[in-house]
Short mmCIF file of N, CA and C in Angstrom, two decimals:
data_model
loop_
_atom_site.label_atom_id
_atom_site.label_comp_id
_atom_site.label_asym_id
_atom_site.label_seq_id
_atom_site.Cartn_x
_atom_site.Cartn_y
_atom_site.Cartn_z
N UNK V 1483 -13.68 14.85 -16.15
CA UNK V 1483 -15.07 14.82 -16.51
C UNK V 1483 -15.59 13.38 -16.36
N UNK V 1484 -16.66 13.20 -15.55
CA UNK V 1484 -17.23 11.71 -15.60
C UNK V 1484 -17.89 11.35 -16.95
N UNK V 1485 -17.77 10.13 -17.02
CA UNK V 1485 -18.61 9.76 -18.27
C UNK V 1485 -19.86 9.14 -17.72
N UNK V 1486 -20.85 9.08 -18.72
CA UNK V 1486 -22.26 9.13 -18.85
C UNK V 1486 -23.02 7.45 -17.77
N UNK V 1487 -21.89 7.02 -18.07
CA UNK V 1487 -22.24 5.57 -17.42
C UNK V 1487 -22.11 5.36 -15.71
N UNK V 1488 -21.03 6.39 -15.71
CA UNK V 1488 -20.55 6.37 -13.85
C UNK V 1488 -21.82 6.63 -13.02
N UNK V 1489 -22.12 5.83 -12.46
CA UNK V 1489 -23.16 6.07 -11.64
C UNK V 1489 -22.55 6.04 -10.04
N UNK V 1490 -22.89 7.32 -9.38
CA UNK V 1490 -22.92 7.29 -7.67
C UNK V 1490 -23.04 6.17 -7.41
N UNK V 1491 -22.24 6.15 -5.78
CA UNK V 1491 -22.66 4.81 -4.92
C UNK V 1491 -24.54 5.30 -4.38
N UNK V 1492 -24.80 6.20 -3.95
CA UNK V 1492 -26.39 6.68 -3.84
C UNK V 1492 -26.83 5.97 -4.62
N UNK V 1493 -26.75 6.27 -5.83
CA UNK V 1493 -27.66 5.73 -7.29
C UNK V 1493 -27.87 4.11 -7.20
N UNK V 1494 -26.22 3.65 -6.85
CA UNK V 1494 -26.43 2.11 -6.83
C UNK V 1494 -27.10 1.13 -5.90
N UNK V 1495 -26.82 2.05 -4.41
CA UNK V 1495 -27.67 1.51 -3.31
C UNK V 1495 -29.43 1.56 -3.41
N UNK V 1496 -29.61 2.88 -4.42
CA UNK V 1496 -31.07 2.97 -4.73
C UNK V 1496 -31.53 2.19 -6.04
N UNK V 1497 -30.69 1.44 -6.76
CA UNK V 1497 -30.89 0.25 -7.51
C UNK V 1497 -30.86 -1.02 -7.03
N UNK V 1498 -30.69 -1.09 -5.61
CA UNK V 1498 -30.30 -2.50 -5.22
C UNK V 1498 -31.73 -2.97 -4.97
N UNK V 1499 -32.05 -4.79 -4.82
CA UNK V 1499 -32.98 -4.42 -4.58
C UNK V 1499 -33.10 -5.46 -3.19
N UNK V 1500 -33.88 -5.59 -2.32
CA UNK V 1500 -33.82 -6.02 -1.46
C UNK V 1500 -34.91 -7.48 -1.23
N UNK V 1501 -34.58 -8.49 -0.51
CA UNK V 1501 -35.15 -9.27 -0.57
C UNK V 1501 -36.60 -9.50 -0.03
N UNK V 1502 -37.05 -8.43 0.86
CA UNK V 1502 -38.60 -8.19 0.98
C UNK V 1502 -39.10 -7.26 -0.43
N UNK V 1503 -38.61 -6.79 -0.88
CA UNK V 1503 -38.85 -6.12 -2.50
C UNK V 1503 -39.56 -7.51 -3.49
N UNK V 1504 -38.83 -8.09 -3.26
CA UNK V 1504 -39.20 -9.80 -4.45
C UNK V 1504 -40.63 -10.30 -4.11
N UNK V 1505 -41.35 -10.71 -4.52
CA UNK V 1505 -42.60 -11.15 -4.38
C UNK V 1505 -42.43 -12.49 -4.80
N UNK V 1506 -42.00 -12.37 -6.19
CA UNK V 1506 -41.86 -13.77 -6.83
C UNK V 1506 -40.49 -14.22 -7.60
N UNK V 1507 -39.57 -15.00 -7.19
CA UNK V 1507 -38.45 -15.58 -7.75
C UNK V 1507 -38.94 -15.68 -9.00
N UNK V 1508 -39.71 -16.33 -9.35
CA UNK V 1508 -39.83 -17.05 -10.78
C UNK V 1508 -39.86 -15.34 -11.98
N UNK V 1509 -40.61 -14.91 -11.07
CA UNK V 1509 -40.77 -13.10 -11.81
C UNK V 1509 -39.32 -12.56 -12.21
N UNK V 1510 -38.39 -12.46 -10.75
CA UNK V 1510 -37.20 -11.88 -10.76
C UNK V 1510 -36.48 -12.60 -11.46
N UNK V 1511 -36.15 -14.28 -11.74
CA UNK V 1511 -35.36 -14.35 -12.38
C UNK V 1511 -36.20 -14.55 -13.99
N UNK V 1512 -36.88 -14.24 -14.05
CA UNK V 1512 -37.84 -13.82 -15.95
C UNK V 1512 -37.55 -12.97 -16.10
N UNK V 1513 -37.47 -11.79 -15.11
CA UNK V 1513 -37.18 -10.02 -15.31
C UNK V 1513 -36.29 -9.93 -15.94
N UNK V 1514 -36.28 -9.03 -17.11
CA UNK V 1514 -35.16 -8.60 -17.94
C UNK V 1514 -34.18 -7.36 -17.28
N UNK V 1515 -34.55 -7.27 -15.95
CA UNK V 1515 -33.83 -6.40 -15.50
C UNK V 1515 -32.27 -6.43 -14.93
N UNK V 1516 -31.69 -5.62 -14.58
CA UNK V 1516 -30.34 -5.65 -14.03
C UNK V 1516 -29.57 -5.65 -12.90
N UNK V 1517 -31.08 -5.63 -12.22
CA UNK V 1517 -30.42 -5.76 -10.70
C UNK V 1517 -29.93 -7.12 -10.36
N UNK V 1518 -28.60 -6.88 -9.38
CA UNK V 1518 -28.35 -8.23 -8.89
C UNK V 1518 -29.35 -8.99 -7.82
N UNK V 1519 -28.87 -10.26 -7.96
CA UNK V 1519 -29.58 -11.06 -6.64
C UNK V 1519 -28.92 -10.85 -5.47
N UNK V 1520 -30.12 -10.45 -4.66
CA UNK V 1520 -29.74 -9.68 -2.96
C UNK V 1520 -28.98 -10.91 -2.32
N UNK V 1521 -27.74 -10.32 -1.72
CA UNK V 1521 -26.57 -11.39 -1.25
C UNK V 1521 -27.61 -12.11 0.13
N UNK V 1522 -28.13 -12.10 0.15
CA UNK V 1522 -29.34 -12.52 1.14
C UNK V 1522 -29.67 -13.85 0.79
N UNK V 1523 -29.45 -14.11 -0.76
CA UNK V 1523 -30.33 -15.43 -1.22
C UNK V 1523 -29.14 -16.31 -1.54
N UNK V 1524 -27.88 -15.78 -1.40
CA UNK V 1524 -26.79 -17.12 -1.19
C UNK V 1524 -26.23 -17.34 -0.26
N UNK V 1525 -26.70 -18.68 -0.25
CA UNK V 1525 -26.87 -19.06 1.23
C UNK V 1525 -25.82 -20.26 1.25
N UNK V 1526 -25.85 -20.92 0.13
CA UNK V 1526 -25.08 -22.02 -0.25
C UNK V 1526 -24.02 -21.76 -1.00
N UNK V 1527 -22.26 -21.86 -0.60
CA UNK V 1527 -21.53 -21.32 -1.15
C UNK V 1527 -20.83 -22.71 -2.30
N UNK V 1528 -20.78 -23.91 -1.56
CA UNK V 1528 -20.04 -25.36 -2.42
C UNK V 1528 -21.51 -26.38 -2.08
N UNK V 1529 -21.83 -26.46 -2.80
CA UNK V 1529 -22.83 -27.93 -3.05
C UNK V 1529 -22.35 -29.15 -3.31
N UNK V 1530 -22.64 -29.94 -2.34
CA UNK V 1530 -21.71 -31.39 -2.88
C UNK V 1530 -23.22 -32.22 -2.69
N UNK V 1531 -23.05 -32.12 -4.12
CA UNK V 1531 -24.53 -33.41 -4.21
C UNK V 1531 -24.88 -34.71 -4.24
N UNK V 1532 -23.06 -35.59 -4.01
CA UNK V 1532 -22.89 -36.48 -3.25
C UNK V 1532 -23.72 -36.70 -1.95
N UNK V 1533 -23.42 -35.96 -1.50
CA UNK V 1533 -23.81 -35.30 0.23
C UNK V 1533 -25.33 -35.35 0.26
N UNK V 1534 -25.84 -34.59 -0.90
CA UNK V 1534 -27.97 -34.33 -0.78
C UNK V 1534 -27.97 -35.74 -1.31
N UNK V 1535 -27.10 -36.52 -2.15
CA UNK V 1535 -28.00 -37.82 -2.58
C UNK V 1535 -28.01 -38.66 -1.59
N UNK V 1536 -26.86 -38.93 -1.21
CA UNK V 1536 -26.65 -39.75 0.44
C UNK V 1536 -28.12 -39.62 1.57
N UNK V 1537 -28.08 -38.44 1.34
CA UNK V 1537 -28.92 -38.01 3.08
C UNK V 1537 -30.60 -38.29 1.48
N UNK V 1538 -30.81 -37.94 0.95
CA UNK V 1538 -31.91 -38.40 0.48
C UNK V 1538 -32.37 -39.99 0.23
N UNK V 1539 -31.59 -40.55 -0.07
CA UNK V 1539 -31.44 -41.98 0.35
C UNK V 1539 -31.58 -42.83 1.32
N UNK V 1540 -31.06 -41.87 2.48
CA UNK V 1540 -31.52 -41.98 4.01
C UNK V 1540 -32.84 -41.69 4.54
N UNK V 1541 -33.46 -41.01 3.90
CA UNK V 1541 -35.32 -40.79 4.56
C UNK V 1541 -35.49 -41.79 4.54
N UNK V 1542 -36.12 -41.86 5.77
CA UNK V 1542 -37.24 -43.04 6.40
C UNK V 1542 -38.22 -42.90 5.21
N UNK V 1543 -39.24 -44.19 5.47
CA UNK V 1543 -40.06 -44.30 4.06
C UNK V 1543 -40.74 -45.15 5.33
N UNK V 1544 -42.35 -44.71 5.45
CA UNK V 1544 -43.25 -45.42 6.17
C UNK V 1544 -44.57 -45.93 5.42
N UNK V 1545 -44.71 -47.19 5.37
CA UNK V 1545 -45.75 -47.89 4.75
C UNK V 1545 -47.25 -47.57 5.39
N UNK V 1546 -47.89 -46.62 4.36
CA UNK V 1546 -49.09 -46.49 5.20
C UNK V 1546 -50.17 -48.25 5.29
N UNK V 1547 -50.04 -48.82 4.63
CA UNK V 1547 -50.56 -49.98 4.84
C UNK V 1547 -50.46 -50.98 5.91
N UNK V 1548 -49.05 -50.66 6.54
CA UNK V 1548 -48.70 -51.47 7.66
C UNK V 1548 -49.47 -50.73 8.89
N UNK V 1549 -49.42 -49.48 8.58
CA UNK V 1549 -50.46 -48.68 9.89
C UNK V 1549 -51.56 -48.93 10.04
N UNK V 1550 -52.49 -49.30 8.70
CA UNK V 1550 -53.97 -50.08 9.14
C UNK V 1550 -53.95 -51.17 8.79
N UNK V 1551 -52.92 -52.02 8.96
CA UNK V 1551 -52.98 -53.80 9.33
C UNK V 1551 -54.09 -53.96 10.22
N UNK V 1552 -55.00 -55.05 9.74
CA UNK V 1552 -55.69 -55.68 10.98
C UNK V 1552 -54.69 -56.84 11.95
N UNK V 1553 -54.02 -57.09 11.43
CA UNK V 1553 -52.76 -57.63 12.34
C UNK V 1553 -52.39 -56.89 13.61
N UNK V 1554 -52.84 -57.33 14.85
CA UNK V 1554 -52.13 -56.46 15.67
C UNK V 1554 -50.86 -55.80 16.15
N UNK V 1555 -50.00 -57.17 15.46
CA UNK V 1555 -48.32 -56.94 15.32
C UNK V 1555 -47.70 -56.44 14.11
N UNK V 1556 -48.46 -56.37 13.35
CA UNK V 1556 -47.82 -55.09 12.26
C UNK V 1556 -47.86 -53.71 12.28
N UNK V 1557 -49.51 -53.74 13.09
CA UNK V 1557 -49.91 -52.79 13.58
C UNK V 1557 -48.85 -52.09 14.34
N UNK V 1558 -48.38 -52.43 15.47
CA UNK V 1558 -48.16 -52.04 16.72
C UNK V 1558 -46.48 -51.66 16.41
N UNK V 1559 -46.01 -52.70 15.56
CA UNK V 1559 -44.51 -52.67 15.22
C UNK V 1559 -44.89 -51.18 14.01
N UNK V 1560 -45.50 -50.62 13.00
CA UNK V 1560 -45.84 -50.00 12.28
C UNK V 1560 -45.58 -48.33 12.89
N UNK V 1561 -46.60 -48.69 14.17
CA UNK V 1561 -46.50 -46.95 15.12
C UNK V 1561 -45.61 -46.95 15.84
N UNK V 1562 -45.03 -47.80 16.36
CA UNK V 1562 -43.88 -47.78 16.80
C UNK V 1562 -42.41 -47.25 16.02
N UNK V 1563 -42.46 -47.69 15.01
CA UNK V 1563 -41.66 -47.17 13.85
C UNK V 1563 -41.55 -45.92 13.54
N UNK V 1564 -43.13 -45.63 13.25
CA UNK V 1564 -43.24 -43.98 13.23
C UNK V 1564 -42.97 -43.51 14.05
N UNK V 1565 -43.29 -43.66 15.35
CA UNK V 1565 -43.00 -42.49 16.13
C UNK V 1565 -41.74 -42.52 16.35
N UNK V 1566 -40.59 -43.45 16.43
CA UNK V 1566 -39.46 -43.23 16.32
C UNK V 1566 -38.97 -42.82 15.19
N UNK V 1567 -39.84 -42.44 13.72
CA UNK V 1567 -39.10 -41.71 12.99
C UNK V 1567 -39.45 -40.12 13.14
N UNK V 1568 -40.86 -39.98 13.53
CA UNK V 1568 -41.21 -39.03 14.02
C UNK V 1568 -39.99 -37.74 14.92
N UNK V 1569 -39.61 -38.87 16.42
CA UNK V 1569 -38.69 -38.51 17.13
C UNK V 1569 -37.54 -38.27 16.65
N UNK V 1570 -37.07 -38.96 15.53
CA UNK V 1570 -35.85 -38.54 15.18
C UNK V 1570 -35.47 -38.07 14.11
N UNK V 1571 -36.18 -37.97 13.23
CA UNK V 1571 -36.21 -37.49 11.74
C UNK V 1571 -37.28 -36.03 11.71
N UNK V 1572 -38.59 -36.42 12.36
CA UNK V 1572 -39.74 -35.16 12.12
C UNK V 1572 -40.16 -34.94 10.62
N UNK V 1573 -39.64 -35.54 10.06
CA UNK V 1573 -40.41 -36.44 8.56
C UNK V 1573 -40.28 -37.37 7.91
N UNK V 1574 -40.97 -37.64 7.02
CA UNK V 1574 -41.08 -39.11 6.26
C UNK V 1574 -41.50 -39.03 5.09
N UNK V 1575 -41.00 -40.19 4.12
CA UNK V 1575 -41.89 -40.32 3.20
C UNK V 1575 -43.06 -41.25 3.35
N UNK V 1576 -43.68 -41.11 2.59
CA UNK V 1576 -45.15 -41.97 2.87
C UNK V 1576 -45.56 -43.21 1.51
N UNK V 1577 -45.29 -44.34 1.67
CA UNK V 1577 -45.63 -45.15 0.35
C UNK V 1577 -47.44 -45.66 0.59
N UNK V 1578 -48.01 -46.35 0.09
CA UNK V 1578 -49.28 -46.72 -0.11
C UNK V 1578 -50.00 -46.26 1.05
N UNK V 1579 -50.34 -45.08 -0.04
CA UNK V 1579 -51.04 -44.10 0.60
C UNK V 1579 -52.31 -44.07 0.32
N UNK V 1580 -52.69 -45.01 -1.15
CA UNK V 1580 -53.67 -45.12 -1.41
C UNK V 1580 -54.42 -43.64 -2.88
N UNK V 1581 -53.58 -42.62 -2.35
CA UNK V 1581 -53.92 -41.68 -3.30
C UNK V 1581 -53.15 -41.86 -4.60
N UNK V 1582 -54.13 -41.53 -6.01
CA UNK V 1582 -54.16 -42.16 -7.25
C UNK V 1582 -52.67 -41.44 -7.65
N UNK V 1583 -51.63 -42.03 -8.57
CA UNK V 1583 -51.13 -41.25 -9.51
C UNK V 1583 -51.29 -40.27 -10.27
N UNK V 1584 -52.92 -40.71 -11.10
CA UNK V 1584 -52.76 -39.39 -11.54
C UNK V 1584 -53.42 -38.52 -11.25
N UNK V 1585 -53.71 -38.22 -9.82
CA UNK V 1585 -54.09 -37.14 -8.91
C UNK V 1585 -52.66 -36.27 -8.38
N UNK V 1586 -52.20 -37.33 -8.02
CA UNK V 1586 -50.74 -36.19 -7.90
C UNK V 1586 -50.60 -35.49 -8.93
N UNK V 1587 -50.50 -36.23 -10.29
CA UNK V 1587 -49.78 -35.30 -11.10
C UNK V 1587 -50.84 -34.76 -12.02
N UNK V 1588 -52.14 -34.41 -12.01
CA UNK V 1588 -53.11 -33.17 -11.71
C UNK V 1588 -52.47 -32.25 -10.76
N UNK V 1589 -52.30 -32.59 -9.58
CA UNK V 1589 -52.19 -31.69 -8.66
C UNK V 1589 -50.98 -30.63 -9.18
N UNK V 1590 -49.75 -31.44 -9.24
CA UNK V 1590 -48.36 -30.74 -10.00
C UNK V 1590 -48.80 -30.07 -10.99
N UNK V 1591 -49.71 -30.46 -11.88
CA UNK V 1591 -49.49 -29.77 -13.39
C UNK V 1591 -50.40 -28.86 -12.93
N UNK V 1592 -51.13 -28.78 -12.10
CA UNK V 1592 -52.20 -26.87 -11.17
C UNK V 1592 -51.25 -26.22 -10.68
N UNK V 1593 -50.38 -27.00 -9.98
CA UNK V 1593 -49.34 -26.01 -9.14
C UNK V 1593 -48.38 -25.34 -10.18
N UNK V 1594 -47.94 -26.07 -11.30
CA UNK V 1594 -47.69 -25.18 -12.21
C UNK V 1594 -47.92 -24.15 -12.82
N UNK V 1595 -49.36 -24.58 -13.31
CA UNK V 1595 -50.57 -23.63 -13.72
C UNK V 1595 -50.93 -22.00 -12.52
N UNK V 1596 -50.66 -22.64 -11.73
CA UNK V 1596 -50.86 -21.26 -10.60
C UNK V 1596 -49.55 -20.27 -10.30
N UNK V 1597 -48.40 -21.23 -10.63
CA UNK V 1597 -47.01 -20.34 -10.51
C UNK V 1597 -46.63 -19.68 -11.65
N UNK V 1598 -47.60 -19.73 -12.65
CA UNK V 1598 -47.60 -19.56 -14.43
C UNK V 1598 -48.77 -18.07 -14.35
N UNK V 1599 -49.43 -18.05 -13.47
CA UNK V 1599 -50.28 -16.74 -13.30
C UNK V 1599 -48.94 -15.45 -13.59
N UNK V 1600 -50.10 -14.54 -13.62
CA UNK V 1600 -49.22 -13.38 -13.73
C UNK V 1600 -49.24 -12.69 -11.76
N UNK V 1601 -47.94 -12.19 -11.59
CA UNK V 1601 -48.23 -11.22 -10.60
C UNK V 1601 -49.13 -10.98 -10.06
N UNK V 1602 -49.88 -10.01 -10.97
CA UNK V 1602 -51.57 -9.57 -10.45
C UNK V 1602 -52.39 -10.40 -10.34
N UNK V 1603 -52.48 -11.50 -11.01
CA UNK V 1603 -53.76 -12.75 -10.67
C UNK V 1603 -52.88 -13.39 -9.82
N UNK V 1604 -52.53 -13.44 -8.71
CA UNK V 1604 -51.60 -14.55 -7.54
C UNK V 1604 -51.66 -12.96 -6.60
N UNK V 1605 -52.18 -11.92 -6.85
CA UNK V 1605 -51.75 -10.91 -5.24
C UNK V 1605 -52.47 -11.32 -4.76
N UNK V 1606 -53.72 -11.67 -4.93
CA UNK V 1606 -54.53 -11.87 -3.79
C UNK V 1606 -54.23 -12.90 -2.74
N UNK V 1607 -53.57 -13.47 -3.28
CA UNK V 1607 -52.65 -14.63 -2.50
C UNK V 1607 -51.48 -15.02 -1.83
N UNK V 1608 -51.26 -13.59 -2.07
CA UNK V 1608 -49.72 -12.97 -0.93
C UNK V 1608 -49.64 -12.82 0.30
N UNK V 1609 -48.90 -13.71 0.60
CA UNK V 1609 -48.38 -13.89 2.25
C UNK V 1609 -49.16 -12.67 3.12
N UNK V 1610 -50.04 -13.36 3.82
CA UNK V 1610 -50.60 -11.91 4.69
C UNK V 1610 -50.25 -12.88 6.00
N UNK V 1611 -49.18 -13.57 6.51
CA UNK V 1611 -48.88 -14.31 7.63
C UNK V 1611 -49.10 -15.75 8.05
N UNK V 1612 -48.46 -16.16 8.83
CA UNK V 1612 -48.53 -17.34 8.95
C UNK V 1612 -49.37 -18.01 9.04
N UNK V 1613 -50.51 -17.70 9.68
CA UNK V 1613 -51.76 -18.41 9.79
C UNK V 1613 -52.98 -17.61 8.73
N UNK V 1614 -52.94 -17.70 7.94
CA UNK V 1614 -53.52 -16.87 6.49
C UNK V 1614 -53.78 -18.61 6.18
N UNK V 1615 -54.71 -18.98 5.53
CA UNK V 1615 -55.27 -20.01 5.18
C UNK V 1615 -54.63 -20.49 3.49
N UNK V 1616 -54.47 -19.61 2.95
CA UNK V 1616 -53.62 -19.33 1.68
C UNK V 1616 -52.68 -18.70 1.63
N UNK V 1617 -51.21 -18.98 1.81
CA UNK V 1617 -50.36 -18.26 1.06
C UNK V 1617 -49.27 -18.72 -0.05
N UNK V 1618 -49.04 -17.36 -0.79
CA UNK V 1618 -48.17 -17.42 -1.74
C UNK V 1618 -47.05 -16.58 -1.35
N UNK V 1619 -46.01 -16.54 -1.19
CA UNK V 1619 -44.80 -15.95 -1.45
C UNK V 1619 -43.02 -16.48 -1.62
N UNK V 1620 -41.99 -15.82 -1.16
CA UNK V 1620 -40.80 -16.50 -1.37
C UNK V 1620 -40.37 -16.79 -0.28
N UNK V 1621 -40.39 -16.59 1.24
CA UNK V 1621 -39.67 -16.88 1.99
C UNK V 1621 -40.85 -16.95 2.89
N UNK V 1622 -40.41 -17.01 4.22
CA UNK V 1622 -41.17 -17.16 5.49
C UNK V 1622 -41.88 -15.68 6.05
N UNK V 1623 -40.47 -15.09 5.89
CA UNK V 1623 -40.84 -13.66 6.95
C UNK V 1623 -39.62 -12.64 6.13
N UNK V 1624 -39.73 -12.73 5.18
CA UNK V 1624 -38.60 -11.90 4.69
C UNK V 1624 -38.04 -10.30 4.85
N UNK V 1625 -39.44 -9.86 5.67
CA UNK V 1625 -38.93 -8.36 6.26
C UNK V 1625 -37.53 -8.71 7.15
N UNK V 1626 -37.85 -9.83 8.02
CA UNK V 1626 -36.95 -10.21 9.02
C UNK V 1626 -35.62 -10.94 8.83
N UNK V 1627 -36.06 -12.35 7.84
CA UNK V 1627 -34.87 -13.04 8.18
C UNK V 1627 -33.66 -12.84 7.36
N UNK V 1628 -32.33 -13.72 7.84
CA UNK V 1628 -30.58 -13.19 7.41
C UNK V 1628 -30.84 -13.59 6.06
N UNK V 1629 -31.58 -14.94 6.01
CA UNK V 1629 -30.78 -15.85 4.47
C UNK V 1629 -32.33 -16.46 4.12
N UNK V 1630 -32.28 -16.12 3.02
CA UNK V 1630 -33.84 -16.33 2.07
C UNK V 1630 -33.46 -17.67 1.20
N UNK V 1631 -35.09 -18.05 0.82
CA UNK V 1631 -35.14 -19.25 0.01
C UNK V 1631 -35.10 -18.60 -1.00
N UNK V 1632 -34.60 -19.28 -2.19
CA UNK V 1632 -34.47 -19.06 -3.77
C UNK V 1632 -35.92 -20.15 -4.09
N UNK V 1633 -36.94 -19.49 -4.10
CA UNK V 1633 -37.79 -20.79 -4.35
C UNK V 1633 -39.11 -19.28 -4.43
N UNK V 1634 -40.44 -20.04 -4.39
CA UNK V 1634 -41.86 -19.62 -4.77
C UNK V 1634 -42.38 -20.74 -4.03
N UNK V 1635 -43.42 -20.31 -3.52
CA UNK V 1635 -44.20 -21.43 -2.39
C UNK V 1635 -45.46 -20.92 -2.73
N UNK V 1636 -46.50 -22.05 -2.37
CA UNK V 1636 -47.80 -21.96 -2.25
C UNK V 1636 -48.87 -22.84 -1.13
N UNK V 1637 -49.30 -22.15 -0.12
CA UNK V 1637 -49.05 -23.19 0.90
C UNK V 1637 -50.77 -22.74 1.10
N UNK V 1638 -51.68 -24.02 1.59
CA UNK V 1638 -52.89 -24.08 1.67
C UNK V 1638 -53.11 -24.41 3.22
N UNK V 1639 -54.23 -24.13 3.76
CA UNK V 1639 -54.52 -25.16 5.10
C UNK V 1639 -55.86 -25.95 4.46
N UNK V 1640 -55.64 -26.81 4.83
CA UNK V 1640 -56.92 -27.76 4.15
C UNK V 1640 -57.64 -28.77 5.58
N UNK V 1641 -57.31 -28.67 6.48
CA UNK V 1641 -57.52 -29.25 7.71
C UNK V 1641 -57.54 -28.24 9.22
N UNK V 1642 -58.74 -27.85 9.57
CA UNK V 1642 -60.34 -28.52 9.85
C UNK V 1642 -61.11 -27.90 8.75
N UNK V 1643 -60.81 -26.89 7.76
CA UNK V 1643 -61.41 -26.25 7.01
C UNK V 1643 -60.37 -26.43 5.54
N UNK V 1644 -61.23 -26.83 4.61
CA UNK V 1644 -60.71 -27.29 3.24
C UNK V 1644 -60.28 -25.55 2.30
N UNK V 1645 -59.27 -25.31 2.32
CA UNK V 1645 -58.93 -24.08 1.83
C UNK V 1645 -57.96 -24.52 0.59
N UNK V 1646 -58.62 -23.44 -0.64
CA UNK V 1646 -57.41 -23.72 -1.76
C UNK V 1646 -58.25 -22.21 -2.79
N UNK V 1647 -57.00 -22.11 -3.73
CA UNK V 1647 -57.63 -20.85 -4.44
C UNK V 1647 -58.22 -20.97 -5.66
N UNK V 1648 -59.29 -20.36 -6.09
CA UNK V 1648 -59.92 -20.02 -7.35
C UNK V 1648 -59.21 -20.09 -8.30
N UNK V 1649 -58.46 -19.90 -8.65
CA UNK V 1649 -57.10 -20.00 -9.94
C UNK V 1649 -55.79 -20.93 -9.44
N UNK V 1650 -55.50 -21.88 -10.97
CA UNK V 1650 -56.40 -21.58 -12.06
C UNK V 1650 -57.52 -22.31 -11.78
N UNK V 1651 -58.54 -22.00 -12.90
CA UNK V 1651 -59.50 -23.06 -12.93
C UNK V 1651 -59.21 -25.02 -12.84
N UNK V 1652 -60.17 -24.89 -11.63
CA UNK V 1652 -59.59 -26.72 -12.11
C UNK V 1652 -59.38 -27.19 -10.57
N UNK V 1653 -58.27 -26.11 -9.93
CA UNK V 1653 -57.03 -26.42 -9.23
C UNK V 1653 -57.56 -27.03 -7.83
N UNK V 1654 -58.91 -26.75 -7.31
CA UNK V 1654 -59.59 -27.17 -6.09
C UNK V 1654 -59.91 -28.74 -6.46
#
């Protein structure tokens, strides 16, 4: 006689849940529920954070001030720099940039404020594709791809057209 707890492999495959299923990490891991995390989202089996501090240490760091030197040779040595970090890195950090401190961290404490919405106040803001002027979701293309981000994103286009969302209040 089975006991009450044995559940079919059917039953379990129709409890699993899949990683286009997730909308929001921050939801799934709040959920008091029991499903596991879709083997999809470990991606990283040994972390050696030796290793991320090293290579973070290593970003290029480009002085926006040296880029509008009226000096022609700071100037010139300045873009030159970039574009060879450009070429070989494809990012940077950016120091005097001129934008305030505590505008950034306005900005952070909205982006909080907006990942703090519920579900239903953030659908309207669900990934409807790549070129969607606003999106919110967890991964890129998650119908499609092998190995998903463990993360929540919120991604704006703000250039040629200034785009950002109504909630929360404040956040534009």
């Amino acid at each position: 006689m089975a006991s009450v707890a044995t559940i079919s492999s059917s039953e379990a495959e129709a409890a699993k849940v899949h990683a286009s299923d997730i909308l929001s990490i921050k939801a799934f891991a709040e959920s008091k529920g029991s499903s596991p995390i879709p083997s999809t989202y470990h991606s990283i089996t040994d972390i050696h954070d030796d290793v991320a501090d090293e290579l973070a240490a290593s970003i290029p760091v480009i002085d926006l001030s040296l880029l509008t030197s009226h000096d022609s040779h700071i100037h010139a040595k300045a873009v030159h720099q970039l574009g060879k970090v450009c070429a070989d890195w494809g990012f940077f950090l950016l120091t005097n940039h001129g934008i305030p401190e505590q505008l950034m961290d306005e900005l952070m404490k909205k982006s909080d404020e907006f990942h703090d919405l519920s579900m239903e106040e953030k659908e309207e803001f669900g990934d409807k594709g790549p070129f969607a002027p606003i999106r919110h979701g967890t991964s890129f293309y998650p119908q499609e791809e092998k190995v998903h981000y463990w993360r929540d994103y919120l991604k704006v286009t703000t250039f040629p057209e200034f785009n950002f969302p109504h909630k929360p209040p404040g956040f534009r």
